[in-house]
XYZ file of C-alpha atoms in Angstrom:
704
model
C 9.842 84.851 -23.121
C 12.540 86.460 -21.064
C 12.161 89.404 -18.715
C 15.220 91.533 -18.107
C 15.512 94.815 -16.261
C 18.255 95.837 -18.636
C 16.090 95.402 -21.736
C 15.662 99.074 -22.568
C 19.279 99.940 -22.053
C 20.353 96.932 -24.060
C 18.227 98.001 -27.017
C 19.708 101.480 -27.049
C 23.283 100.297 -26.585
C 23.422 97.611 -29.231
C 21.220 98.921 -32.018
C 23.997 100.736 -33.794
C 26.231 97.710 -34.322
C 23.309 95.415 -35.023
C 21.876 97.871 -37.557
C 25.155 97.998 -39.425
C 25.324 94.222 -39.466
C 21.811 93.901 -40.833
C 22.195 96.290 -43.742
C 25.400 94.778 -45.085
C 25.745 91.729 -47.232
C 28.775 89.473 -47.538
C 30.239 91.735 -50.216
C 29.860 94.859 -48.063
C 27.379 96.413 -50.507
C 24.198 98.175 -49.492
C 20.703 96.891 -50.072
C 18.280 99.131 -51.895
C 15.400 97.426 -50.082
C 14.962 94.231 -48.082
C 14.833 90.954 -49.965
C 11.442 89.332 -50.390
C 12.686 86.485 -48.211
C 13.192 89.036 -45.431
C 9.625 90.191 -45.941
C 8.105 87.165 -44.193
C 6.541 87.804 -40.801
C 6.967 91.474 -39.961
C 4.307 91.814 -37.260
C 5.989 92.067 -33.837
C 3.173 90.105 -32.194
C 1.452 90.277 -28.823
C 4.643 89.689 -26.831
C 6.057 92.950 -28.176
C 3.025 94.903 -26.954
C 2.995 93.110 -23.592
C 6.686 93.060 -22.663
C 7.838 96.115 -24.595
C 11.595 96.605 -24.577
C 12.016 93.661 -22.183
C 10.706 91.170 -24.741
C 14.251 90.383 -25.916
C 17.046 90.162 -23.361
C 20.816 90.159 -23.737
C 20.924 86.354 -24.044
C 18.840 86.500 -27.226
C 21.069 89.215 -28.645
C 24.286 87.310 -27.817
C 22.969 84.100 -29.351
C 21.948 85.852 -32.562
C 25.284 87.672 -32.711
C 27.186 84.370 -32.787
C 24.989 82.792 -35.469
C 26.350 82.667 -39.000
C 29.999 82.979 -38.002
C 32.299 80.376 -39.503
C 35.286 81.900 -37.724
C 35.565 84.322 -34.859
C 37.161 86.923 -37.119
C 34.396 86.875 -39.727
C 31.763 89.605 -39.779
C 28.099 88.871 -39.185
C 26.068 87.856 -42.212
C 22.308 88.073 -42.091
C 21.767 85.301 -44.667
C 24.026 82.901 -42.797
C 22.179 83.692 -39.580
C 18.830 82.901 -41.198
C 19.974 79.574 -42.644
C 21.594 78.362 -39.430
C 18.673 79.441 -37.243
C 16.098 77.771 -39.496
C 18.098 74.530 -39.466
C 18.492 74.580 -35.699
C 14.817 75.326 -35.104
C 13.688 72.625 -37.529
C 16.015 70.036 -35.970
C 15.074 70.851 -32.369
C 11.358 70.893 -33.198
C 11.595 67.551 -34.964
C 13.450 65.961 -32.042
C 11.003 67.410 -29.558
C 8.037 66.089 -31.543
C 9.533 62.591 -31.657
C 10.272 62.627 -27.946
C 6.732 63.739 -27.140
C 5.289 60.820 -29.110
C 7.651 58.412 -27.350
C 6.608 59.871 -23.994
C 2.926 59.393 -24.825
C 3.507 55.756 -25.769
C 5.321 55.144 -22.495
C 2.513 56.856 -20.616
C -0.107 54.605 -22.220
C 2.045 51.552 -21.525
C 2.438 52.570 -17.889
C -1.321 52.970 -17.509
C -1.939 49.498 -18.940
C 0.810 47.454 -17.309
C 2.185 49.740 -14.596
C 5.627 48.239 -14.993
C 8.388 49.508 -12.651
C 10.827 50.180 -15.496
C 8.379 52.370 -17.382
C 7.372 54.187 -14.218
C 10.980 55.080 -13.373
C 11.705 56.249 -16.929
C 8.790 58.686 -17.171
C 10.110 61.350 -14.721
C 13.517 61.425 -16.434
C 11.934 61.710 -19.867
C 9.604 64.432 -18.600
C 12.582 66.464 -17.439
C 14.272 66.087 -20.819
C 11.079 67.206 -22.536
C 10.938 70.370 -20.449
C 14.520 71.219 -21.421
C 13.834 70.555 -25.097
C 10.667 72.632 -24.948
C 12.566 75.570 -23.428
C 15.218 75.313 -26.157
C 12.619 75.374 -28.943
C 10.809 78.336 -27.401
C 14.111 80.192 -27.062
C 14.954 79.572 -30.726
C 11.508 80.840 -31.735
C 12.175 83.996 -29.735
C 15.556 84.424 -31.442
C 13.854 83.983 -34.803
C 11.297 86.672 -33.954
C 14.110 89.001 -32.919
C 16.023 88.234 -36.106
C 12.967 89.082 -38.187
C 12.981 92.655 -36.871
C 14.626 93.806 -40.084
C 12.550 96.953 -39.977
C 14.830 98.405 -37.306
C 17.561 98.992 -39.870
C 15.293 101.633 -41.435
C 14.639 103.506 -38.197
C 15.659 107.158 -37.865
C 16.880 109.217 -34.927
C 14.355 111.270 -32.982
C 15.573 114.575 -34.400
C 14.681 113.324 -37.904
C 11.009 112.741 -36.992
C 9.919 116.268 -38.068
C 11.428 115.407 -41.460
C 9.158 112.348 -41.616
C 6.134 114.614 -41.354
C 7.645 117.233 -43.678
C 8.284 114.695 -46.478
C 4.651 113.681 -46.587
C 3.293 117.199 -47.064
C 2.295 118.370 -50.516
C 2.923 122.032 -49.710
C 6.389 121.625 -48.240
C 7.527 125.067 -49.436
C 4.981 126.861 -47.246
C 5.391 124.560 -44.283
C 6.939 126.065 -41.152
C 9.784 124.072 -39.595
C 8.655 121.703 -36.850
C 10.367 120.977 -33.572
C 10.241 117.520 -31.986
C 9.032 119.003 -28.702
C 5.886 120.255 -30.435
C 5.077 116.702 -31.561
C 6.156 114.424 -28.706
C 6.671 114.643 -24.952
C 9.124 112.421 -23.078
C 10.087 111.707 -19.498
C 13.456 110.432 -18.320
C 13.898 107.155 -16.464
C 16.511 106.525 -13.836
C 19.953 105.213 -14.688
C 20.054 101.463 -15.351
C 22.127 99.490 -12.899
C 23.243 97.001 -15.517
C 25.160 99.445 -17.677
C 26.768 102.849 -17.649
C 23.963 104.515 -19.529
C 22.277 107.632 -18.299
C 18.513 107.905 -18.024
C 16.530 106.721 -21.057
C 13.825 108.878 -22.610
C 10.395 107.249 -22.568
C 7.510 108.526 -24.671
C 4.806 110.118 -22.529
C 2.420 111.839 -24.949
C 2.164 113.177 -28.473
C -0.016 114.725 -31.116
C -1.628 112.368 -33.643
C 1.005 113.355 -36.229
C 3.774 112.942 -33.681
C 2.587 109.488 -32.613
C 2.400 108.345 -36.232
C 5.844 109.786 -36.934
C 7.297 107.950 -33.927
C 6.643 104.690 -35.801
C 9.724 105.611 -37.835
C 12.008 106.097 -34.826
C 14.883 103.793 -34.065
C 13.866 100.851 -31.831
C 10.122 101.463 -32.315
C 9.673 97.799 -33.291
C 11.924 96.359 -30.584
C 10.443 98.554 -27.850
C 6.930 97.349 -28.683
C 5.684 100.749 -29.824
C 4.586 99.581 -33.286
C 2.398 96.770 -31.952
C 0.951 98.974 -29.215
C 0.179 101.641 -31.811
C -1.619 99.146 -34.080
C -3.881 98.166 -31.181
C -4.759 101.686 -30.035
C -4.412 104.266 -32.842
C -8.187 104.393 -33.370
C -8.509 106.567 -30.276
C -6.805 109.501 -32.032
C -7.016 108.873 -35.797
C -9.166 106.928 -38.230
C -8.007 104.050 -40.389
C -8.232 106.302 -43.448
C -6.018 108.952 -41.859
C -3.388 106.421 -40.821
C -3.339 104.802 -44.269
C -3.071 108.179 -45.977
C -0.160 109.088 -43.693
C 1.742 105.971 -44.793
C 0.884 106.354 -48.473
C 1.988 110.008 -48.469
C 5.397 109.022 -47.107
C 5.763 106.297 -49.699
C 4.716 108.605 -52.538
C 7.146 111.343 -51.550
C 10.155 109.056 -51.107
C 9.687 106.108 -53.465
C 11.100 107.680 -56.603
C 13.961 109.511 -54.887
C 15.084 106.786 -52.483
C 18.735 106.029 -53.206
C 20.721 102.839 -52.908
C 22.445 104.161 -49.801
C 20.342 103.142 -46.766
C 21.935 105.841 -44.660
C 19.828 108.533 -46.352
C 16.618 109.574 -44.632
C 14.494 109.174 -47.770
C 15.447 105.513 -48.182
C 14.818 104.780 -44.524
C 11.432 106.510 -44.538
C 10.354 104.685 -47.684
C 11.347 101.211 -46.528
C 10.079 101.746 -42.990
C 6.699 102.772 -44.403
C 6.399 99.449 -46.205
C 7.289 97.514 -43.062
C 4.711 99.407 -40.985
C 2.084 98.818 -43.659
C 2.897 95.122 -43.768
C 2.694 94.795 -39.978
C -0.707 96.524 -40.046
C -2.052 94.141 -42.693
C -0.684 91.077 -40.919
C -2.080 91.900 -37.520
C -5.235 93.956 -38.093
C -6.642 92.989 -41.499
C -9.775 91.427 -39.986
C -10.710 94.520 -37.934
C -9.654 97.313 -40.314
C -9.520 96.240 -43.950
C -12.074 93.423 -44.027
C -14.758 95.682 -42.538
C -13.943 98.723 -44.706
C -14.066 98.073 -48.447
C -13.195 101.694 -49.272
C -9.998 101.488 -47.211
C -9.033 98.214 -48.872
C -9.770 99.594 -52.323
C -7.637 102.695 -51.706
C -4.685 100.568 -50.663
C -4.972 98.172 -53.601
C -5.300 101.018 -56.081
C -2.219 102.762 -54.705
C -0.094 99.600 -54.757
C -1.150 98.638 -58.280
C -0.660 102.087 -59.788
C 2.392 103.466 -57.979
C 4.340 100.708 -56.241
C 4.113 97.442 -58.174
C 6.116 98.719 -61.152
C 8.894 100.340 -59.093
C 9.438 98.211 -56.041
C 9.265 94.524 -55.125
C 7.069 95.389 -52.186
C 4.035 95.937 -54.391
C 3.573 92.346 -55.538
C 4.187 91.063 -52.036
C 1.640 93.403 -50.435
C -1.009 92.467 -52.992
C -0.345 88.806 -52.253
C -0.747 89.510 -48.537
C -4.094 91.181 -49.124
C -5.354 88.359 -51.348
C -4.378 85.704 -48.817
C -6.003 87.631 -45.986
C -9.202 88.145 -47.958
C -9.432 84.451 -48.854
C -8.981 83.400 -45.236
C -11.472 85.936 -43.957
C -14.161 84.922 -46.442
C -13.593 81.222 -45.837
C -13.394 81.615 -42.050
C -10.980 78.729 -42.052
C -7.964 80.404 -40.487
C -8.062 81.594 -36.904
C -4.547 82.972 -36.776
C -3.835 86.687 -36.718
C -1.070 86.566 -39.330
C -1.811 86.582 -43.050
C 1.552 85.933 -44.651
C 2.142 82.661 -46.455
C 5.699 82.365 -45.226
C 4.516 83.072 -41.734
C 1.716 80.528 -41.984
C 4.033 77.773 -43.201
C 6.298 78.255 -40.215
C 3.298 78.537 -37.886
C 1.871 75.225 -39.095
C 4.751 73.365 -37.562
C 4.562 75.452 -34.389
C 0.839 74.813 -34.114
C 1.555 71.116 -33.950
C 4.322 71.875 -31.488
C 1.945 73.860 -29.275
C -0.432 70.895 -29.329
C 2.327 68.577 -28.196
C 3.386 71.048 -25.508
C -0.215 71.160 -24.343
C -0.423 67.381 -24.033
C 2.729 67.377 -21.946
C 1.502 70.245 -19.778
C -1.835 68.508 -19.172
C -0.066 65.485 -17.765
C 2.427 67.461 -15.675
C 0.340 70.248 -14.161
C -3.333 69.498 -14.716
C -4.065 69.336 -10.992
C -2.038 72.360 -9.933
C -4.777 74.975 -10.326
C -7.516 74.882 -7.766
C -8.904 77.181 -5.095
C -8.424 76.623 -1.382
C -11.172 78.224 0.654
C -11.392 78.549 4.412
C -12.971 75.106 4.745
C -10.470 73.612 2.345
C -11.334 71.763 -0.844
C -8.984 69.658 -2.824
C -8.900 69.272 -6.579
C -11.703 67.574 -8.372
C -11.931 63.907 -7.546
C -10.187 61.428 -9.758
C -13.471 59.687 -10.483
C -14.611 62.868 -12.231
C -11.631 62.837 -14.618
C -12.882 60.165 -16.989
C -11.290 60.143 -20.383
C -13.188 60.624 -23.587
C -14.157 57.645 -25.698
C -11.206 56.541 -27.804
C -13.350 56.523 -30.921
C -13.634 60.314 -30.941
C -9.882 60.679 -31.352
C -10.022 59.575 -34.967
C -12.743 62.041 -35.932
C -11.858 64.962 -38.213
C -11.241 68.469 -36.904
C -14.461 70.318 -36.024
C -15.579 73.187 -38.186
C -15.626 76.690 -36.711
C -19.115 77.929 -35.980
C -20.907 79.774 -33.226
C -23.141 78.128 -30.661
C -26.285 79.316 -32.369
C -25.549 77.877 -35.802
C -27.560 74.944 -37.063
C -25.989 71.490 -37.225
C -27.013 68.083 -38.509
C -29.168 67.155 -35.519
C -32.623 68.692 -35.567
C -33.942 70.772 -32.713
C -36.826 68.364 -32.251
C -34.458 65.437 -31.781
C -32.356 67.316 -29.237
C -35.528 68.299 -27.407
C -36.634 64.653 -27.259
C -33.396 63.638 -25.578
C -33.767 66.459 -23.054
C -31.335 66.746 -20.141
C -30.817 62.967 -19.971
C -27.553 63.129 -21.907
C -26.281 65.877 -19.609
C -26.750 63.619 -16.588
C -25.341 60.519 -18.263
C -22.137 62.177 -19.558
C -19.332 62.836 -17.105
C -18.426 66.359 -16.030
C -15.024 65.912 -17.691
C -16.585 65.044 -21.050
C -18.969 67.985 -20.966
C -16.203 70.341 -19.819
C -13.950 69.371 -22.714
C -16.620 69.718 -25.389
C -17.916 73.015 -24.022
C -14.324 74.249 -23.969
C -13.853 73.342 -27.636
C -17.077 75.146 -28.523
C -15.977 78.204 -26.564
C -12.569 78.118 -28.215
C -14.134 78.305 -31.675
C -15.822 81.579 -30.764
C -12.899 83.043 -28.827
C -10.346 82.381 -31.577
C -12.291 84.631 -33.948
C -11.947 87.711 -31.764
C -9.166 90.303 -31.934
C -7.663 92.522 -29.199
C -9.182 95.579 -30.898
C -12.679 94.116 -30.390
C -12.404 94.827 -26.646
C -11.729 98.542 -27.109
C -14.417 101.224 -26.843
C -17.015 98.695 -25.680
C -19.105 101.371 -23.950
C -20.058 102.673 -27.374
C -21.506 99.235 -28.135
C -23.697 99.287 -25.041
C -21.594 96.886 -22.952
C -22.140 97.613 -19.281
C -20.995 96.249 -15.946
C -23.765 93.735 -15.434
C -24.284 90.065 -16.223
C -26.694 90.518 -19.129
C -24.898 92.938 -21.433
C -26.658 92.503 -24.762
C -30.471 92.516 -25.088
C -31.656 89.398 -26.885
C -34.060 91.334 -29.085
C -31.353 93.681 -30.343
C -28.953 92.456 -32.997
C -25.351 93.597 -33.311
C -26.159 95.454 -36.521
C -28.792 97.679 -34.905
C -26.661 98.852 -31.981
C -26.014 102.544 -32.429
C -22.895 104.297 -31.163
C -23.574 106.266 -27.996
C -22.279 109.610 -26.881
C -19.536 107.788 -24.954
C -17.797 106.746 -28.188
C -14.040 107.057 -27.563
C -13.003 106.383 -31.166
C -13.120 109.144 -33.725
C -16.579 109.566 -35.206
C -15.537 108.367 -38.662
C -13.645 105.348 -37.322
C -15.330 102.073 -38.279
C -15.580 99.629 -35.363
C -16.072 95.879 -35.712
C -18.799 94.712 -33.318
C -17.781 91.082 -32.882
C -17.604 91.578 -29.109
C -21.412 91.760 -29.048
C -21.624 88.343 -30.683
C -19.134 86.975 -28.165
C -21.161 88.320 -25.252
C -24.434 87.139 -26.727
C -23.048 83.610 -26.987
C -22.007 83.830 -23.348
C -25.509 84.996 -22.404
C -27.014 82.088 -24.368
C -25.001 79.556 -22.374
C -26.036 81.135 -19.076
C -29.690 81.042 -20.134
C -29.315 77.423 -21.243
C -27.901 76.404 -17.852
C -30.783 78.047 -16.005
C -33.393 76.637 -18.396
C -32.122 73.067 -18.159
C -32.444 73.203 -14.378
C -35.893 74.803 -14.070
C -37.396 72.442 -16.663
C -36.533 69.319 -14.627
C -39.783 67.837 -13.361
C -38.458 66.333 -10.145
C -36.385 67.745 -7.335
C -34.080 64.727 -7.499
C -33.351 65.427 -11.165
C -32.701 69.093 -10.352
C -30.171 68.112 -7.690
C -28.388 65.872 -10.189
C -28.282 68.626 -12.800
C -27.157 71.284 -10.321
C -24.349 68.985 -9.204
C -23.345 68.288 -12.788
C -23.161 71.965 -13.769
C -21.164 72.818 -10.647
C -18.671 70.035 -11.394
C -18.432 71.167 -15.028
C -17.700 74.748 -13.947
C -15.069 73.539 -11.461
C -13.419 71.442 -14.144
C -13.499 74.404 -16.548
C -11.685 76.828 -14.285
C -9.150 74.149 -13.319
C -8.428 73.813 -17.033
C -8.259 77.652 -17.265
C -11.438 77.933 -19.319
C -12.695 80.851 -17.265
C -15.205 81.909 -19.920
C -17.418 78.821 -19.615
C -16.951 78.683 -15.835
C -18.266 82.243 -15.439
C -21.109 81.587 -17.885
C -22.269 78.608 -15.818
C -21.960 80.676 -12.638
C -24.162 83.380 -14.179
C -26.774 80.749 -15.034
C -26.718 79.307 -11.521
C -27.022 82.788 -9.987
C -30.226 83.464 -11.902
C -32.803 84.733 -9.418
C -35.262 81.929 -10.207
C -32.592 79.206 -10.003
C -31.224 80.453 -6.666
C -34.696 80.105 -5.071
C -35.155 76.451 -6.040
C -35.796 74.011 -3.183
C -33.136 71.687 -4.633
C -30.332 73.836 -3.173
C -31.353 72.819 0.362
C -30.747 69.128 -0.282
C -27.608 69.576 -2.389
C -24.589 67.722 -0.897
C -22.390 70.055 1.140
C -19.213 69.369 -0.856
C -21.005 70.109 -4.104
C -22.592 73.257 -2.696
C -19.152 74.558 -1.681
C -18.151 74.610 -5.359
C -20.492 77.589 -5.730
C -18.327 79.519 -3.272
C -15.235 78.476 -5.208
C -16.724 79.867 -8.405
C -17.497 83.161 -6.691
C -13.899 83.287 -5.450
C -12.670 82.726 -9.012
C -14.909 85.559 -10.203
C -13.449 87.903 -7.581
C -9.950 86.831 -8.632
C -10.645 87.554 -12.309
C -12.070 90.980 -11.493
C -9.218 91.898 -9.147
C -6.519 92.517 -11.756
C -6.608 92.991 -15.522
C -3.413 90.933 -15.956
C -4.037 88.236 -13.336
C -4.102 85.472 -15.980
C -0.739 86.588 -17.398
C 1.170 86.213 -14.142
C 3.956 83.659 -14.076
C 4.562 81.200 -16.897
C 1.392 79.104 -16.706
C -0.313 80.914 -19.582
C 2.614 79.957 -21.861
C 2.231 76.215 -21.285
C -1.471 75.861 -20.458
C -4.301 77.044 -22.747
C -6.508 79.805 -21.384
C -9.857 81.306 -22.350
C -10.666 84.506 -20.432
C -14.114 85.787 -19.622
C -14.948 88.234 -22.413
C -17.172 90.396 -20.239
C -14.635 90.644 -17.406
C -11.886 91.578 -19.873
C -14.102 94.221 -21.479
C -14.776 95.699 -18.031
C -11.054 95.887 -17.285
C -10.481 97.760 -20.541
C -13.359 100.120 -19.744
C -11.704 100.858 -16.409
C -8.477 101.782 -18.199
C -10.455 103.932 -20.633
C -11.930 105.972 -17.786
C -10.612 109.529 -17.673
C -9.251 111.831 -20.319
C -7.041 110.680 -23.173
C -5.462 114.085 -23.754
C -3.317 116.454 -21.722
C -4.004 120.168 -21.263
C -1.933 120.975 -24.354
C -3.983 118.577 -26.487
C -1.331 115.830 -26.676
C -2.644 112.274 -26.345
C -1.436 110.312 -23.310
C 0.677 107.504 -24.700
C 1.219 105.989 -21.240
C -2.543 105.429 -21.022
C -2.741 103.948 -24.515
C 0.266 101.712 -23.818
C -1.423 100.227 -20.740
C -4.586 99.515 -22.736
C -2.540 97.795 -25.460
C -0.795 95.651 -22.859
C -4.100 94.420 -21.413
C -5.765 93.562 -24.729
C -2.601 91.875 -26.065
C -3.363 88.872 -23.857
C -6.120 87.917 -26.316
C -3.529 86.970 -28.934
C -1.331 85.407 -26.237
C -4.092 82.980 -25.254
C -5.002 82.216 -28.872
C -1.452 81.023 -29.551
C -1.881 78.066 -27.191
C -5.065 76.168 -28.123
C -6.816 73.301 -26.365
C -6.246 69.930 -28.030
C -9.069 67.836 -26.593
C -10.453 65.161 -28.897
C -13.760 66.441 -30.322
C -16.926 64.418 -29.746
C -19.159 65.633 -32.557
C -22.258 63.842 -31.323
C -22.022 65.500 -27.931
C -21.085 68.872 -29.435
C -24.082 68.729 -31.764
C -26.370 67.937 -28.843
C -24.975 70.834 -26.801
C -25.350 73.251 -29.710
C -28.991 72.334 -30.156
C -29.847 72.609 -26.491
C -28.171 76.016 -26.267
C -29.971 77.192 -29.407
C -33.271 75.831 -28.120
C -33.105 77.840 -24.886
C -31.114 80.914 -25.974
C -34.171 83.227 -25.943
C -36.076 81.435 -23.201
C -37.955 83.225 -20.438
C -36.726 81.483 -17.285
C -39.574 82.712 -15.100
C -42.160 81.419 -17.589
C -40.442 78.040 -17.816
C -40.235 77.785 -14.044
C -43.926 78.620 -13.610
C -44.918 75.502 -15.559
C -42.975 73.155 -13.279
C -44.209 72.363 -9.760
C -40.749 71.109 -8.760
C -39.589 74.720 -8.694
C -41.823 75.606 -5.735
C -41.691 74.680 -2.074
C -44.368 72.007 -1.662
C -46.521 71.590 1.443
C -47.550 67.931 2.088
C -51.222 67.315 1.185
C -52.126 65.718 4.533
C -50.575 68.582 6.475
C -52.257 71.108 4.199
C -55.666 69.436 4.706
C -55.192 69.396 8.491
C -54.450 73.133 8.465
C -57.666 73.851 6.580
C -59.708 71.731 8.985
C -58.187 73.448 12.016
C -58.924 76.845 10.513
C -62.559 75.902 9.836
C -62.891 74.514 13.371
C -61.630 77.747 14.874
C -63.933 79.825 12.708
C -66.913 77.636 13.675
C -66.094 78.094 17.324
C -66.124 81.862 17.003
C -69.701 81.841 15.659
C -71.044 79.624 18.419
């Protein structure tokens, strides 16, 4: 994604010509509503919420402007643009995929034979792959920009009171509204890259004003729509937002003309686009958890829209697809559109290939240098997985506490032996895959209003005896009282707590100090490997287990090798780094090429920090600048989910890890430690006997 200081000015300057180009066909006739083919993939995505107006720079606009032109004198044609862009993206992706496979074959050949010809060819091929990867990512960005068809139905700011007026049933008695009573702006300084004066930026607004601003020109391109979908629950319920959209559709659907320049047509079509974006991005957190909301929407579409507009059938199809995926728990993507999923399937494979390339190029680039200096993890700790696991099928998505084929008794018989025998690299990879299954099910909205769920700034956030269903909303609830909140964050944190407890339990149940030293070393190496691979969730979970009060007092720490013991300080430095800045993992371009799993508890604490303070101004308007910052922070959840880990799953090892975690998830560490003499500082028997004899001798002397 490109960053450009001129992004906001560019959006304002070029929207007029681009809008005219989008709403005209080759025959210069107007469209009554967008084609169903244009309906695919309306959600702006996380990048829109994160980058805002700077998501698309002038290079993207120029490239799209030249697409679909047979001659320089011909006007732009949206259909020609779509066809040419799809062909280019398909061709570049196909070539990139072939080159990646060729690169992997050469890499395997070089590892076997180490021939000079192969070794000299790899750097050149790696450079070509980076160029091809950049080209494909650029074309994907152009495609996302091209799919912003909703901007053609945006209205000017002075029309926004009309948006509210058209949805009112009692319009005759309604007093005229002024924009200043709905929204507050502040002016930015003049852009250096153009001759534009200061640009107005939204500062605050009433709930009605903020909902009406969804209809403003450039609301999609500026990132407002995506930011709104993440944060609207702070000032209105899902039912209120849905009713707002349905009222606008009802009041404009029958009277919308063929001329898209009329306000009624723009309001009607924009309402459908906003509704589609909401379904695509937030179905799992809004509609799937609220059957009444879903029923209201389906009833409205079936009775009032399906017979008059092509949108109706498409929206019902979207809802059916989303419901099927949610019930089957087979799809971890945020989108729910078939067209979008088909295009994402190819990109998912592409992301996997990109990941394999990135692993080879920059696997060793991320490590922490402390005052004493520690290099990256030793090469001997980077053993590869068994080749047999590569041919196994894809693992099913389930939480750590779910039952699998191996019985608990069998896992208990094996004990910690398998942990010691497996390499740190193997255990890191399989724990990362298990963590990814849980993380991919969460949504940015899950991290909002976590205080109301009882999440606090401490290691153990969720009591084991309390289930997610029994947690009551506290007085500190920041959402509206009638707003339904999905509590998946509690499950995510409980899984993290289970892993920390498992780490501590495995160590205190070792019956010899030598075995404890081996296990402490193994967990420290696993945590180091995890944070080097940007799996910060598992790394922090292991750190929490090692910092358990009982574990920290074990005698085994005193005989732990110095280099291994220093890893503990590295982990603490990583924890400080993660807590220092809410966007520290989004800096630079590493998160785009390397998979990342953040610490759920640390991210929730960052959001709580942003939620501190009032959400409204003295006049009652809600602070949009505050809500925009919150949306930017939580958007990184979807950013990380787009780039998954592609390690080969080892189902036998995963099953063993699941059972051990389940076995110890509710364990009392102090009780387990009390049953093991290796957890206490031992005094030699001969020395102890001599002390008793000396004491008795002194006592005898006092009586004589």
